[in-house]
Amino acid sequence: ANGQLGLGKLTDQFVPQNVPQLSGLHIGAICCGACHAIAITNDGAKVWAWGSNVHGQLGVGVDGSNAQRVKPSLIPALSNRRDVVMCQVTAASNHSLALTTTGEVYAFGLNSHGQLGFPTVKSASEMFAAEENGDPVTQHQQLQQKALRDRAKARNKVEMDMPKLYENGIEKLWLPVRVVSLSQYRVRAVATGDMHTLTIAQHYHS
C-alpha cells in the first residue's frame, strides 16, 4: 500500500519477487519498519530506502513525492561519503536509525517521543517555561543541553546547525542527523521499537 516492497507498484504481492533496482548488489544489511524498508549495499558505501515517507523515515528529504517511494531511493546523506561506512540500519513505524563502523548513529523520521535521541518540541517548550520560573532541575538540564551544543560546535561544519535543533526541540527529521549526545560512546548495535530506541555502546574512555 505504501510501496514498501520496492517493486515500483502499490499492489499486494503474494509470492517473493526480486527487487529490480537492488538486483546484483550485495546486501550487507536490511530492515523493515511498519510501512518502509532500508538496505545497505556496496560494502556499506550506499544506503537505500523505500516505502512510506510521511514523517521523513526514508531520510531522503522533502520533495513533491515525499509521501512514498515505490522504488529504492539512495539516501545521499549516508551514501558515498569518504571514510564513512554503514554497517547496520533499523526501522520502526515512523523513524529509522543507521550505524557506522566507527560507532556513530544517524537518526531520521518522527521524534514525537524523543526516539531520535533529540529533545521533542514539547519538552523544549516546557523546559523554557520552567526556566522562567526558576526551576533548579530544569536549569541543570539547560546546562546539560549547553554542554551538548558546545560539543556539537566542535564537530565539522556539517553539524554546525545542531545548536539550533537543540534549542527549539525536534518534531521530525527529514534527513539523517548524527546523534551528538552519543558522541562519547562507540555504539556497537542499535535497535528500535515504535516509540523508543536502544543502543549497546562502549565509552571511549573505558
Short mmCIF file of N, CA, C and O in Angstrom, two decimals, residues 4 22 27 29-33 36-41 46-51 56-59 73 75 78 88-92 95-98 108:
data_model
loop_
_atom_site.label_atom_id
_atom_site.label_comp_id
_atom_site.label_asym_id
_atom_site.label_seq_id
_atom_site.Cartn_x
_atom_site.Cartn_y
_atom_site.Cartn_z
N GLN A 4 6.32 -0.33 0.09
CA GLN A 4 7.38 -0.88 0.94
C GLN A 4 8.02 -2.14 0.39
O GLN A 4 9.03 -2.61 0.93
N LEU A 22 17.77 -3.41 -6.85
CA LEU A 22 18.84 -3.93 -5.99
C LEU A 22 19.41 -5.24 -6.53
O LEU A 22 20.28 -5.84 -5.89
N ILE A 27 23.83 -7.26 -0.58
CA ILE A 27 23.10 -6.63 0.53
C ILE A 27 23.83 -6.91 1.83
O ILE A 27 23.95 -8.05 2.28
N ALA A 29 23.03 -5.36 4.84
CA ALA A 29 22.05 -5.34 5.94
C ALA A 29 20.73 -4.83 5.38
O ALA A 29 20.71 -4.06 4.42
N ILE A 30 19.65 -5.27 5.99
CA ILE A 30 18.32 -4.82 5.56
C ILE A 30 17.38 -4.84 6.75
O ILE A 30 17.56 -5.64 7.69
N CYS A 31 16.41 -3.93 6.77
CA CYS A 31 15.45 -3.89 7.86
C CYS A 31 14.11 -3.40 7.33
O CYS A 31 14.04 -2.75 6.28
N CYS A 32 13.06 -3.70 8.07
CA CYS A 32 11.71 -3.29 7.68
C CYS A 32 11.02 -2.59 8.84
O CYS A 32 11.06 -3.08 9.98
N GLY A 33 10.38 -1.46 8.55
CA GLY A 33 9.52 -0.80 9.51
C GLY A 33 8.09 -1.18 9.22
O GLY A 33 7.82 -2.14 8.49
N HIS A 36 7.90 0.87 5.60
CA HIS A 36 9.07 1.22 4.81
C HIS A 36 10.20 0.23 5.06
O HIS A 36 10.14 -0.57 6.00
N ALA A 37 11.20 0.28 4.20
CA ALA A 37 12.34 -0.63 4.33
C ALA A 37 13.62 0.12 3.98
O ALA A 37 13.62 1.10 3.25
N ILE A 38 14.75 -0.36 4.52
CA ILE A 38 16.06 0.25 4.30
C ILE A 38 17.08 -0.87 4.09
O ILE A 38 17.02 -1.91 4.75
N ALA A 39 18.03 -0.65 3.19
CA ALA A 39 19.06 -1.66 2.92
C ALA A 39 20.42 -0.99 2.73
O ALA A 39 20.51 0.14 2.25
N ILE A 40 21.47 -1.71 3.12
CA ILE A 40 22.85 -1.27 2.93
C ILE A 40 23.48 -2.14 1.85
O ILE A 40 23.37 -3.37 1.89
N THR A 41 24.14 -1.51 0.86
CA THR A 41 24.82 -2.26 -0.20
C THR A 41 26.23 -1.72 -0.40
O THR A 41 26.65 -0.78 0.29
N LYS A 46 26.65 2.47 0.35
CA LYS A 46 25.37 3.01 -0.10
C LYS A 46 24.23 2.51 0.79
O LYS A 46 24.23 1.36 1.22
N VAL A 47 23.26 3.41 1.04
CA VAL A 47 22.07 3.06 1.82
C VAL A 47 20.85 3.44 1.00
O VAL A 47 20.75 4.57 0.50
N TRP A 48 19.91 2.50 0.89
CA TRP A 48 18.70 2.69 0.10
C TRP A 48 17.47 2.62 1.00
O TRP A 48 17.47 1.91 2.00
N ALA A 49 16.42 3.36 0.63
CA ALA A 49 15.17 3.33 1.40
C ALA A 49 13.98 3.42 0.45
O ALA A 49 14.07 4.04 -0.61
N TRP A 50 12.88 2.79 0.86
CA TRP A 50 11.66 2.85 0.04
C TRP A 50 10.44 2.59 0.92
O TRP A 50 10.54 2.06 2.02
N GLY A 51 9.28 3.01 0.42
CA GLY A 51 8.04 2.88 1.18
C GLY A 51 7.52 4.24 1.63
O GLY A 51 7.75 5.27 0.99
N GLY A 56 9.32 11.42 7.18
CA GLY A 56 10.76 11.54 6.91
C GLY A 56 11.55 10.30 7.22
O GLY A 56 12.79 10.34 7.27
N GLN A 57 10.88 9.16 7.43
CA GLN A 57 11.58 7.94 7.85
C GLN A 57 12.45 7.31 6.78
O GLN A 57 13.20 6.38 7.06
N LEU A 58 12.38 7.85 5.53
CA LEU A 58 13.27 7.34 4.48
C LEU A 58 14.60 8.10 4.45
O LEU A 58 15.56 7.63 3.84
N GLY A 59 14.63 9.28 5.05
CA GLY A 59 15.88 10.04 5.10
C GLY A 59 16.28 10.67 3.77
O GLY A 59 17.44 11.03 3.58
N SER A 73 15.32 4.28 -3.12
CA SER A 73 15.96 5.57 -3.37
C SER A 73 17.23 5.66 -2.53
O SER A 73 17.23 5.30 -1.35
N ILE A 75 19.90 7.17 -0.16
CA ILE A 75 19.92 8.19 0.88
C ILE A 75 21.24 8.94 0.76
O ILE A 75 22.29 8.44 1.19
N LEU A 78 23.85 9.40 3.67
CA LEU A 78 24.51 8.21 4.22
C LEU A 78 25.28 7.42 3.17
O LEU A 78 25.82 6.37 3.48
N GLN A 88 24.80 -1.04 9.94
CA GLN A 88 23.51 -1.51 10.42
C GLN A 88 22.44 -0.43 10.22
O GLN A 88 22.72 0.76 10.34
N VAL A 89 21.24 -0.86 9.88
CA VAL A 89 20.09 0.03 9.82
C VAL A 89 18.95 -0.63 10.59
O VAL A 89 18.85 -1.85 10.67
N THR A 90 18.11 0.20 11.17
CA THR A 90 16.95 -0.31 11.90
C THR A 90 15.79 0.64 11.69
O THR A 90 15.98 1.86 11.56
N ALA A 91 14.58 0.09 11.62
CA ALA A 91 13.41 0.90 11.28
C ALA A 91 12.23 0.55 12.19
O ALA A 91 12.07 -0.60 12.59
N ALA A 92 11.43 1.56 12.51
CA ALA A 92 10.21 1.36 13.31
C ALA A 92 9.03 1.87 12.48
O ALA A 92 9.09 1.93 11.27
N HIS A 95 10.18 6.07 12.22
CA HIS A 95 11.54 6.60 12.32
C HIS A 95 12.54 5.50 12.01
O HIS A 95 12.22 4.32 12.02
N SER A 96 13.77 5.92 11.73
CA SER A 96 14.82 4.99 11.35
C SER A 96 16.15 5.45 11.92
O SER A 96 16.33 6.64 12.23
N LEU A 97 17.09 4.50 12.06
CA LEU A 97 18.43 4.82 12.52
C LEU A 97 19.45 4.03 11.72
O LEU A 97 19.15 2.93 11.23
N ALA A 98 20.64 4.60 11.58
CA ALA A 98 21.72 3.94 10.86
C ALA A 98 23.00 4.04 11.68
O ALA A 98 23.26 5.06 12.32
N PHE A 108 16.59 9.63 11.76
CA PHE A 108 15.70 10.42 10.91
C PHE A 108 14.27 9.89 11.04
O PHE A 108 14.05 8.73 11.39
#
